Short mmCIF file of C-alpha atoms and ligand atoms in Angstrom, two decimals:
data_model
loop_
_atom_site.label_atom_id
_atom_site.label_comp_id
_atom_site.label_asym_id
_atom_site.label_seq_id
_atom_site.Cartn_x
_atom_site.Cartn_y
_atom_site.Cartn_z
CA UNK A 221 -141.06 136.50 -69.14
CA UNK A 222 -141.78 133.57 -67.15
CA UNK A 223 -141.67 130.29 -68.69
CA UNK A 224 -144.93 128.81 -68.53
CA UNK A 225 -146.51 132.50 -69.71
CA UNK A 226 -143.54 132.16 -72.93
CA UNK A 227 -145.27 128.97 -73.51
CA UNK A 228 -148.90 130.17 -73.12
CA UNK A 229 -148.43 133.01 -75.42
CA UNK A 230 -146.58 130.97 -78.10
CA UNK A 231 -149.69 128.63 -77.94
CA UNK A 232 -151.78 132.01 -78.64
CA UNK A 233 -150.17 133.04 -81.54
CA UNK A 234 -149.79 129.38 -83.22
CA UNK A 235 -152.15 127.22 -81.84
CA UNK A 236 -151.86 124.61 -78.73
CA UNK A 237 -149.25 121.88 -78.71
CA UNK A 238 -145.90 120.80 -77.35
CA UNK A 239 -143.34 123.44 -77.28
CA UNK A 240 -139.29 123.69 -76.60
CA UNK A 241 -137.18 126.69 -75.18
CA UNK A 242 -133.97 127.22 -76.39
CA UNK A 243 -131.55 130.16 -74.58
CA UNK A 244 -128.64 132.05 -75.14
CA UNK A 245 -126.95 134.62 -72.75
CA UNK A 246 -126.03 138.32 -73.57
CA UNK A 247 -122.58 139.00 -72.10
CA UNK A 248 -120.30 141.55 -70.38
CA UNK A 249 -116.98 142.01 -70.92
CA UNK A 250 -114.63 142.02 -67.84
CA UNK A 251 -111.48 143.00 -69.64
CA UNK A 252 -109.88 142.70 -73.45
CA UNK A 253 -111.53 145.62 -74.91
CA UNK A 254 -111.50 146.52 -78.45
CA UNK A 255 -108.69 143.63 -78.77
CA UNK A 256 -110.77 140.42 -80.46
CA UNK A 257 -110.68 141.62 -84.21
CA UNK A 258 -106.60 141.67 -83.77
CA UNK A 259 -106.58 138.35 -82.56
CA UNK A 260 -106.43 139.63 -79.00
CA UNK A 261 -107.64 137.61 -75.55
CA UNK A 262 -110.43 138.89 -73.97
CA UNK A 263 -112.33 137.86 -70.64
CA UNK A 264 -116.02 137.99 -70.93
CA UNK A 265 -119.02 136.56 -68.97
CA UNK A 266 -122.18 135.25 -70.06
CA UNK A 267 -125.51 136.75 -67.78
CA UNK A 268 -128.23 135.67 -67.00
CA UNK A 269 -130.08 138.50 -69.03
CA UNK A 270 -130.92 136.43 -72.15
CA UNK A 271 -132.72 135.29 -75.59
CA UNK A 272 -135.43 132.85 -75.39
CA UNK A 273 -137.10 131.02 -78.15
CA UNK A 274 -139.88 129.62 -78.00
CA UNK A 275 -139.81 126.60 -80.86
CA UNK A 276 -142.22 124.15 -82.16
CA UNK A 277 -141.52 122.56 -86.34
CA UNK A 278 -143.64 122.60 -88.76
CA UNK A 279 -143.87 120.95 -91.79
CA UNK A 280 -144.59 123.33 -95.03
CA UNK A 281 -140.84 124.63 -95.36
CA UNK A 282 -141.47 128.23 -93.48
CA UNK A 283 -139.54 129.74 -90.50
CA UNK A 284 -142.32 132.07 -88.71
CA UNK A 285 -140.65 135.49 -86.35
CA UNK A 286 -142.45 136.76 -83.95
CA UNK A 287 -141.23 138.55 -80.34
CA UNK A 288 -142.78 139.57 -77.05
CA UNK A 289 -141.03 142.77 -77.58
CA UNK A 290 -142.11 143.99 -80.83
CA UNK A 291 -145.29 143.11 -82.61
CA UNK A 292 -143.25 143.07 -86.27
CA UNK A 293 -142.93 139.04 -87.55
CA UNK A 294 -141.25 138.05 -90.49
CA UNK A 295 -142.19 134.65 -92.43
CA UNK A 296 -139.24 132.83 -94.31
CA UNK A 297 -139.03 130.42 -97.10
CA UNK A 298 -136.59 127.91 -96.88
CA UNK A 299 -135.72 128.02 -100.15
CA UNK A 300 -134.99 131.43 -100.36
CA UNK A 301 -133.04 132.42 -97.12
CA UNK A 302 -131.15 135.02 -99.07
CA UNK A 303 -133.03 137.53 -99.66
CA UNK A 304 -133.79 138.86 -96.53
CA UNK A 305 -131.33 140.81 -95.70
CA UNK A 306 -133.16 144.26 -95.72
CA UNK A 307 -135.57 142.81 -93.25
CA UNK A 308 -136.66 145.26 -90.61
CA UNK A 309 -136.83 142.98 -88.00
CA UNK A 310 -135.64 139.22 -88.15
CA UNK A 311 -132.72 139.54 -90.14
CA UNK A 312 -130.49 138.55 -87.60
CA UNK A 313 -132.36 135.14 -87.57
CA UNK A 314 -132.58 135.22 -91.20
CA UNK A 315 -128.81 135.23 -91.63
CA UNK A 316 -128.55 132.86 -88.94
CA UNK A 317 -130.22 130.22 -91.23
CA UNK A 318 -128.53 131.04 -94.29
CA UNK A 319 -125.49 130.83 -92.58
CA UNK A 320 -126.65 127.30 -90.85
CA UNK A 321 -128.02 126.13 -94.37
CA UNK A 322 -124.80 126.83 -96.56
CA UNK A 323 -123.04 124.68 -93.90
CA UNK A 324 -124.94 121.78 -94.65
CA UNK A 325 -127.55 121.71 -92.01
CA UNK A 326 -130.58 120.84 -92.65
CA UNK A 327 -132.61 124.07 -91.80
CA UNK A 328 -136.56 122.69 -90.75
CA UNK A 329 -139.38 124.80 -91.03
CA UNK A 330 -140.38 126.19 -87.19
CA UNK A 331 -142.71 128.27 -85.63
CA UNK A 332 -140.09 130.72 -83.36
CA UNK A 333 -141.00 133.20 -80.68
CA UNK A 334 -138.46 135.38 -79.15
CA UNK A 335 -138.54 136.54 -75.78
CA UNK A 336 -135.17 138.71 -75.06
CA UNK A 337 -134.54 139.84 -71.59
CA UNK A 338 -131.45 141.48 -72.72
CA UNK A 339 -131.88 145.27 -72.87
CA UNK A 340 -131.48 146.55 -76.65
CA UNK A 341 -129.02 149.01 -77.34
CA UNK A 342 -127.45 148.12 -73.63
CA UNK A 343 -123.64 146.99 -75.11
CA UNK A 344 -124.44 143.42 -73.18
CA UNK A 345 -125.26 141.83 -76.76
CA UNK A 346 -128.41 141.36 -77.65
CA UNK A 347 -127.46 140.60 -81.08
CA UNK A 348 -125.31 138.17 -80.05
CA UNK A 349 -128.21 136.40 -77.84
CA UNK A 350 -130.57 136.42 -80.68
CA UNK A 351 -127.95 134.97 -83.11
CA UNK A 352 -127.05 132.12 -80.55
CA UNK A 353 -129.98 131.67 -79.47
CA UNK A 354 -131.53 130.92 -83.41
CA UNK A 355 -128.43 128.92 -84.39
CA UNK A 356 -128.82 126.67 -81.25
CA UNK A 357 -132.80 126.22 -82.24
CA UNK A 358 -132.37 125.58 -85.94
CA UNK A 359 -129.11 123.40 -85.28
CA UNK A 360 -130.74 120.70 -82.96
CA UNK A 361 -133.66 120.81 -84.97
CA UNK A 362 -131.49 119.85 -88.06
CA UNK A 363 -129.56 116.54 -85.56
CA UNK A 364 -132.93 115.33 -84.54
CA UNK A 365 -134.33 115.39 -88.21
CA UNK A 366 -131.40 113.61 -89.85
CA UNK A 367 -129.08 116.57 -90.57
CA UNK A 368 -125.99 117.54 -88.99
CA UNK A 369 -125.20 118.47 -85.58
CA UNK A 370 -123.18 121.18 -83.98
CA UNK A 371 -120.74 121.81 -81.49
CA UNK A 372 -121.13 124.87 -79.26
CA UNK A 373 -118.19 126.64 -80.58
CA UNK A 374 -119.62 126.22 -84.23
CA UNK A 375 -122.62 127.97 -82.92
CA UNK A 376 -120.43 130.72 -81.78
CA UNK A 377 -118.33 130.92 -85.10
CA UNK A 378 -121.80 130.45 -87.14
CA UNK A 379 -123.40 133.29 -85.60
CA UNK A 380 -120.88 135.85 -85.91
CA UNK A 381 -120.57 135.16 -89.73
CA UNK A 382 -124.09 135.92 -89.98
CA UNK A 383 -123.68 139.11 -88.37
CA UNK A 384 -121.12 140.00 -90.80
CA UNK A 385 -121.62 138.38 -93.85
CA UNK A 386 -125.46 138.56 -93.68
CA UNK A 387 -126.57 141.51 -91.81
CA UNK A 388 -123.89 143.87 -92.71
CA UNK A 389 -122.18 144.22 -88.89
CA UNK A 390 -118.23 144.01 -89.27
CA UNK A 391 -117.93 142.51 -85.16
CA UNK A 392 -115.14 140.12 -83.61
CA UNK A 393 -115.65 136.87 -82.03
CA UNK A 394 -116.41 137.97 -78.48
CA UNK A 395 -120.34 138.77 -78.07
CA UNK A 396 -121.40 135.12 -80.04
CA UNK A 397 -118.94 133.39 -78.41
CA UNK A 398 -119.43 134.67 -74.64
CA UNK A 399 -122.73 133.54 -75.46
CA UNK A 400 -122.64 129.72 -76.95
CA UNK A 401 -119.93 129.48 -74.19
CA UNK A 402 -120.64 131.08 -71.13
CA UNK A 403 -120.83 128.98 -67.91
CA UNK A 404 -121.88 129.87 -64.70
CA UNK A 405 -119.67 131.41 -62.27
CA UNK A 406 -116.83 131.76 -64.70
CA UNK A 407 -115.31 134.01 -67.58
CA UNK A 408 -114.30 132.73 -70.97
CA UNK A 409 -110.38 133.33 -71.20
CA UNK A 410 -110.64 133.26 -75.06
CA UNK A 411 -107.66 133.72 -77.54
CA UNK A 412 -109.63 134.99 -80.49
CA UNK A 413 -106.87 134.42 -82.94
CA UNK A 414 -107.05 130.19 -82.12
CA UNK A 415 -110.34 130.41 -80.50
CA UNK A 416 -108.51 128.09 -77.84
CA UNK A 417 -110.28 129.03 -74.99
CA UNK A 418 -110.06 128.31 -70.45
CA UNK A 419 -112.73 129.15 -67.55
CA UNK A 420 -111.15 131.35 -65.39
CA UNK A 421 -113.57 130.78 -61.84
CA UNK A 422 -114.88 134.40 -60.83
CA UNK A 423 -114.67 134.67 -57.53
CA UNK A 424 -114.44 138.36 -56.36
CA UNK A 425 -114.66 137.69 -52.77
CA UNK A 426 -116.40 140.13 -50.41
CA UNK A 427 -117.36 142.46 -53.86
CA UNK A 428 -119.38 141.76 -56.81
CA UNK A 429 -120.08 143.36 -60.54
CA UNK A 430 -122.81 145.81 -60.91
CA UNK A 431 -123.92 146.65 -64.80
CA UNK A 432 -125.07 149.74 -65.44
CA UNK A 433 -126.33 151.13 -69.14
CA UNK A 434 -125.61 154.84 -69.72
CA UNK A 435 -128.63 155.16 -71.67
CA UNK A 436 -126.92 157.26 -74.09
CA UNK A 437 -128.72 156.63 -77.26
CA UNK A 438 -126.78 154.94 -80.00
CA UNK A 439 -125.19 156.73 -82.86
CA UNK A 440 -122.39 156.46 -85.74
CA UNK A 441 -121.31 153.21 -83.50
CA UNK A 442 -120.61 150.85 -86.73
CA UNK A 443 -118.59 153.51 -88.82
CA UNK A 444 -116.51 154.43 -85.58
CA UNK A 445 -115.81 150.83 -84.73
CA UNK A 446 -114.71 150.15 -88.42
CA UNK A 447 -112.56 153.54 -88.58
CA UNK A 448 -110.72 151.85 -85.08
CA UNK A 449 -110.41 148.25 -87.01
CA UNK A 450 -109.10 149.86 -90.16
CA UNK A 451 -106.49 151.55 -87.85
CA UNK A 452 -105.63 148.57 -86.53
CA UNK A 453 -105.37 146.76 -89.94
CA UNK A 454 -102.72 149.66 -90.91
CA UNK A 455 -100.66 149.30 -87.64
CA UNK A 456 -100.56 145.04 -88.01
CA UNK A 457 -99.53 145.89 -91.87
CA UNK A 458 -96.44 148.16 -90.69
CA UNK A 459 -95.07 146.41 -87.53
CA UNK A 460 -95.65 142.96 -89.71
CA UNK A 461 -92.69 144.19 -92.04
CA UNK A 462 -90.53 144.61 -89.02
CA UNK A 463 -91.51 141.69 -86.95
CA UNK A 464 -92.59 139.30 -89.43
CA UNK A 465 -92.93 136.50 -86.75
CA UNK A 466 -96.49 137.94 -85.89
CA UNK A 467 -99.60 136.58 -86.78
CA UNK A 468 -102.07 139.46 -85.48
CA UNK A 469 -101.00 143.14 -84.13
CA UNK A 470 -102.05 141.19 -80.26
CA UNK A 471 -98.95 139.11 -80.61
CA UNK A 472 -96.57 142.30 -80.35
CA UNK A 473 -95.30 141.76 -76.78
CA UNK A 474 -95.43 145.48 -74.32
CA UNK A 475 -91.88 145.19 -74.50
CA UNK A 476 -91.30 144.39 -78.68
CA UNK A 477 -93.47 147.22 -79.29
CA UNK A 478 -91.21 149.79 -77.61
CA UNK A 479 -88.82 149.04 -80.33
CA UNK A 480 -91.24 149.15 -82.90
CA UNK A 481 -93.06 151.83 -82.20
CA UNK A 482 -91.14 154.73 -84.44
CA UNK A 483 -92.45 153.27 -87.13
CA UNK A 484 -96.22 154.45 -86.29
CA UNK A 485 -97.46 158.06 -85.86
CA UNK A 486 -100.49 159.80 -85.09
CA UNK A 487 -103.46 157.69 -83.92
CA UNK A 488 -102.31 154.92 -85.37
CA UNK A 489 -99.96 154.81 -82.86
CA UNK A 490 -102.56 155.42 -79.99
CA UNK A 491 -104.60 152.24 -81.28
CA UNK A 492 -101.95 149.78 -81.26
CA UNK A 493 -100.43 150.65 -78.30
CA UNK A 494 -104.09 150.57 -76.65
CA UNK A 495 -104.19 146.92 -78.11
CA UNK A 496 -100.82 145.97 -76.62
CA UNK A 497 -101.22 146.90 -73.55
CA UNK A 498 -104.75 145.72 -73.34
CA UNK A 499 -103.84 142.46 -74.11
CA UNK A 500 -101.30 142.52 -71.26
CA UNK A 501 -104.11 143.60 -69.15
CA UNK A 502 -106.15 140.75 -69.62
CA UNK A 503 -103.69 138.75 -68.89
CA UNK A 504 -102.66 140.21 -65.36
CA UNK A 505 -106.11 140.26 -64.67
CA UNK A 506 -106.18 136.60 -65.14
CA UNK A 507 -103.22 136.23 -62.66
CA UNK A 508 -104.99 138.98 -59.92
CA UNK A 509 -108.12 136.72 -60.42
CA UNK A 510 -106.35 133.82 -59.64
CA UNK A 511 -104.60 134.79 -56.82
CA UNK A 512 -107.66 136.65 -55.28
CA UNK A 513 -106.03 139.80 -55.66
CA UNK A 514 -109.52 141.48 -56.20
CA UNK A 515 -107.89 145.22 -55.75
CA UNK A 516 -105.27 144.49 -58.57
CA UNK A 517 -108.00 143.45 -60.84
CA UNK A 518 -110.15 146.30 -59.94
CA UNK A 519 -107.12 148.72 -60.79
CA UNK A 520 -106.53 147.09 -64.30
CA UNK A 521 -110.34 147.31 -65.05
CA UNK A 522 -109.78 151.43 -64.15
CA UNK A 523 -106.63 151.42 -66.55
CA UNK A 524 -108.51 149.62 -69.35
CA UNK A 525 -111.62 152.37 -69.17
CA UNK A 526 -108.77 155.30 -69.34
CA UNK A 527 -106.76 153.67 -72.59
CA UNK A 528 -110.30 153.18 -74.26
CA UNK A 529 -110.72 156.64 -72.90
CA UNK A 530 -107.24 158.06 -74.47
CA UNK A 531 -105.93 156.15 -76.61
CA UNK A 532 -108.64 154.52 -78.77
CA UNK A 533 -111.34 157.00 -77.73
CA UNK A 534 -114.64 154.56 -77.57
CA UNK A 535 -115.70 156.37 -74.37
CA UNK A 536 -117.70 159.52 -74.85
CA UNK A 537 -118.52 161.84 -72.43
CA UNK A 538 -121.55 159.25 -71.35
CA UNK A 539 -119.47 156.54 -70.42
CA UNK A 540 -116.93 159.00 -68.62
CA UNK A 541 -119.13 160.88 -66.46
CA UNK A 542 -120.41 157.10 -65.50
CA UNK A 543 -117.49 155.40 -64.50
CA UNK A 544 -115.82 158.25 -62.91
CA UNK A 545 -119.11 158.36 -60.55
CA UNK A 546 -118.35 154.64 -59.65
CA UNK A 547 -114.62 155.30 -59.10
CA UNK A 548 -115.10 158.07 -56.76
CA UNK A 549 -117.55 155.72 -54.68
CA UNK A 550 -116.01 154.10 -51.62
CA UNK A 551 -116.39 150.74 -51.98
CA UNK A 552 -115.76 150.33 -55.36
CA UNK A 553 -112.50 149.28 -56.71
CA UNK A 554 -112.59 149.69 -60.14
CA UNK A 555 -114.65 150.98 -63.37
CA UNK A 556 -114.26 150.27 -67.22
CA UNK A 557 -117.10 150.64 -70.18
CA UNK A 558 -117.92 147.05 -71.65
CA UNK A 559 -118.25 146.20 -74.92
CA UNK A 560 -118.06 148.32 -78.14
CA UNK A 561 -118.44 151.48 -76.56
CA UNK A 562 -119.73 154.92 -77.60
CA UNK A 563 -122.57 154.32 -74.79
CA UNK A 564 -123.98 151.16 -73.87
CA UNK A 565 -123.13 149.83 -70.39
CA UNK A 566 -120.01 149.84 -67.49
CA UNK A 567 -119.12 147.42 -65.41
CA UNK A 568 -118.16 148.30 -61.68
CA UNK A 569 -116.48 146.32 -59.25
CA UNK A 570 -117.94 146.76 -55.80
CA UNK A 571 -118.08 145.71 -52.21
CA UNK A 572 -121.01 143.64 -51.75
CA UNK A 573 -122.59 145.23 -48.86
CA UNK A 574 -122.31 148.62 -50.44
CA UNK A 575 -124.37 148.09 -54.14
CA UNK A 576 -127.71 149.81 -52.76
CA UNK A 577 -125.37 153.04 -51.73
CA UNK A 578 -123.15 153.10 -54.62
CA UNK A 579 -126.31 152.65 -57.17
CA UNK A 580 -127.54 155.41 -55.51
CA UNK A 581 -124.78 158.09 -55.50
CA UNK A 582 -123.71 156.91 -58.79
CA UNK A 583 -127.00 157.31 -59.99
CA UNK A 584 -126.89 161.10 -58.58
CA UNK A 585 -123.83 162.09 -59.83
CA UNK A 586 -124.56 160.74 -63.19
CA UNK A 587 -127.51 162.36 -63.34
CA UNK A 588 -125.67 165.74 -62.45
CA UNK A 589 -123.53 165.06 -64.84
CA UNK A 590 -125.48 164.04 -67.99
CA UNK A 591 -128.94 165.74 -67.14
CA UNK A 592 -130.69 161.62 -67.43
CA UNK A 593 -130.20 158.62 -65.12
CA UNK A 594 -128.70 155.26 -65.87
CA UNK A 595 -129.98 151.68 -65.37
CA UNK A 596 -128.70 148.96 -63.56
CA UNK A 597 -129.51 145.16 -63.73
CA UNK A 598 -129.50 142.29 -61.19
CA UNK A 599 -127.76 139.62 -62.89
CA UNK A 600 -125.23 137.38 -62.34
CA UNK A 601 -123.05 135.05 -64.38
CA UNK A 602 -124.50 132.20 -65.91
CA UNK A 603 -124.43 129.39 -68.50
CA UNK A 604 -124.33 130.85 -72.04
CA UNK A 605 -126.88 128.13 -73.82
CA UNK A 606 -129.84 126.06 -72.55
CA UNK A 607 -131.77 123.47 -73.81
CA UNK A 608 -135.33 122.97 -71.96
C1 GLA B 282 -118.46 144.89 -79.86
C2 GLA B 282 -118.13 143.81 -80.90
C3 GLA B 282 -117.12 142.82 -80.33
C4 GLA B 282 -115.91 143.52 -79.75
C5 GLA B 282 -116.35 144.64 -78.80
C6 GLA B 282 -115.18 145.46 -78.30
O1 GLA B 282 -119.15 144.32 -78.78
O2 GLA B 282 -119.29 143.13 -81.30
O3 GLA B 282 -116.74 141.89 -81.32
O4 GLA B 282 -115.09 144.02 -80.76
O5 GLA B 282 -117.28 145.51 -79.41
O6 GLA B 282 -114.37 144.70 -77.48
#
């Protein structure tokens, strides 16, 4: 929604006045999949599909919810930001503010209305956006009333505790902090285990990064994703005995875990070596990037879709049938499922002059394939969080 209408309808719904727009970016995930909860490095990009709220204070001690995209609101004491955690809608924000409050802020009452651009059920973190988006409201409304103020990161590290101490969600560090962190034109090199962080300049030459959701309705996604970090808990636990040097199953080098690797079986086996060998992914991507060697990264993107595919099975046929279209496109270089997985979105890496065609026959194909069409966005990389 367009600024100025955000504003008018905010005015609608609680009266005229001065109001302030606070943002946060929904992300994608370029490489480092599946690797953040073991302390992995992962390469994400904020977009410039995002949460806006629209804020004004008010004085009686109540947060007020309300969205352009649902008509459920939610009204929140102050006082009593625990207990809404069964919330239909607004829990997200509600745990936001908890979270904000037991860190000492000083949580005002506002007047909020959300306007997210960032497709639900997509993978590109809407959560995440919404989270962000809240903490960043509530937190400068707590430094310009006397309370304390935030850094970005804490926004970031804020958020995601919500989502898993408040709402329920057991997630990594990625989605929040791609968001809070984001800047334009770049990806977040993040080392989730330190949270020490670079911005690695995208610049993919004559080819560019086309999103597309696979539609494929959500299901069982949290129990999977637990069932994979479990897996991964039991691998760290075993190769810990042996190599007691590591901090997180990430710091097992490609090379270590060939010597290590008798001492896992099954799927187990499958999951760690998928987080090895992501993690050296990400960081030859980082090198192709850097060099401009936009077919090397393109190929590492393909190899990261087919160990998700194989060895930590997060695909699903959805996801498959979609990035295979892309990879048999010419003109596009590589193909790999973003974010958690089990449907949700791909990203594609493509030769500019080529997106209408490959959108196109990939939309075909898919189609063929999965008997319903996929979406794709226009967006591009942008800042994470803004202040207007
Ligand atoms: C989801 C989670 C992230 C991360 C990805 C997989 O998006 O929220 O923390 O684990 O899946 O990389």
């Amino acid at each position: 929604m367009m600024e100025s209408e955000l504003k008018r309808k905010f005015c609608d719904l609680y009266g005229e006045g001065q109001v302030r727009l606070f943002s946060a970016a929904g992300r994608v995930n370029l490489i480092g999949e599946h690797v953040d909860y073991c302390g992995g490095t992962v390469l994400p990009a904020a977009l410039d599909l995002k949460c806006t709220v629209a804020a004004r204070l008010r004085s009686d001690g109540r947060i007020r919810l309300a969205a352009t995209t649902t008509d459920l609101t939610a009204e929140l004491e102050i006082g009593k930001l625990d207990s809404y955690r069964a919330l239909k809608w607004g829990n997200y924000q509600a745990g936001v503010a908890y979270i904000l409050q037991q860190e000492g802020y000083k949580i005002c009452g506002c007047d909020l209305l959300y306007d997210c651009t960032v497709p639900f059920g997509s993978g590109l973190s809407s959560s995440a956006a919404i989270e962000v988006a809240t903490a960043l409201t509530l937190a400068t409304f707590s430094a310009e009333n006397g309370g304390k103020t935030a850094k970005k990161e804490e926004l970031a590290v804020m958020s995601r505790r919500a989502e898993n101490e408040y709402c329920g969600v057991a997630c990594g560090i990625l989605d929040q902090f791609a968001s809070a962190m984001g800047k334009k034109d770049h990806a977040v090199l993040l080392n989730c285990d330190t949270l020490k962080y670079e911005y690695v300049p995208v610049d993919l030459k004559d080819c560019v990064l086309v999103i597309a959701n696979s539609n494929k309705p959500h299901s069982l996604v949290q129990s999977k994703y637990n069932e994979r970090r479990a897996e991964c808990e039991s691998a760290f636990a075993v190769l810990k005995k042996a190599l007691p040097e590591i901090a997180c199953l990430a710091d097992v080098t490609t090379e270590r875990f060939e010597t290590v690797k008798h001492l896992l079986d099954g799927k187990v086996l499958d999951r760690a070596r998928h987080v090895v060998e992501e993690c050296a992914r990400v960081k030859a991507a980082v090198k192709a990037m850097k060099a401009g060697d936009i077919a090397k990264l393109g190929r590492l993107m393909n190899e990261s879709h087919y160990s998700l595919r194989d060895l930590y099975e997060v695909t699903g046929r959805e996801l498959d049938a979609l990035t295979d279209a892309a990879r048999s496109f010419e003109g596009c270089l590589g193909s790999r499922m973003t974010g958690g997985g089990f449907g949700g979105s791909a990203v594609s890496l493509v030769e500019k002059d080529k997106t209408a065609a490959f959108e196109n026959y990939v939309c075909e194909k898919y189609e063929a394939a999965v008997g319903y069409r996929p979406t794709f966005y226009e967006t591009r990389i942008s800042d994470g969080i803004e202040v207007r």
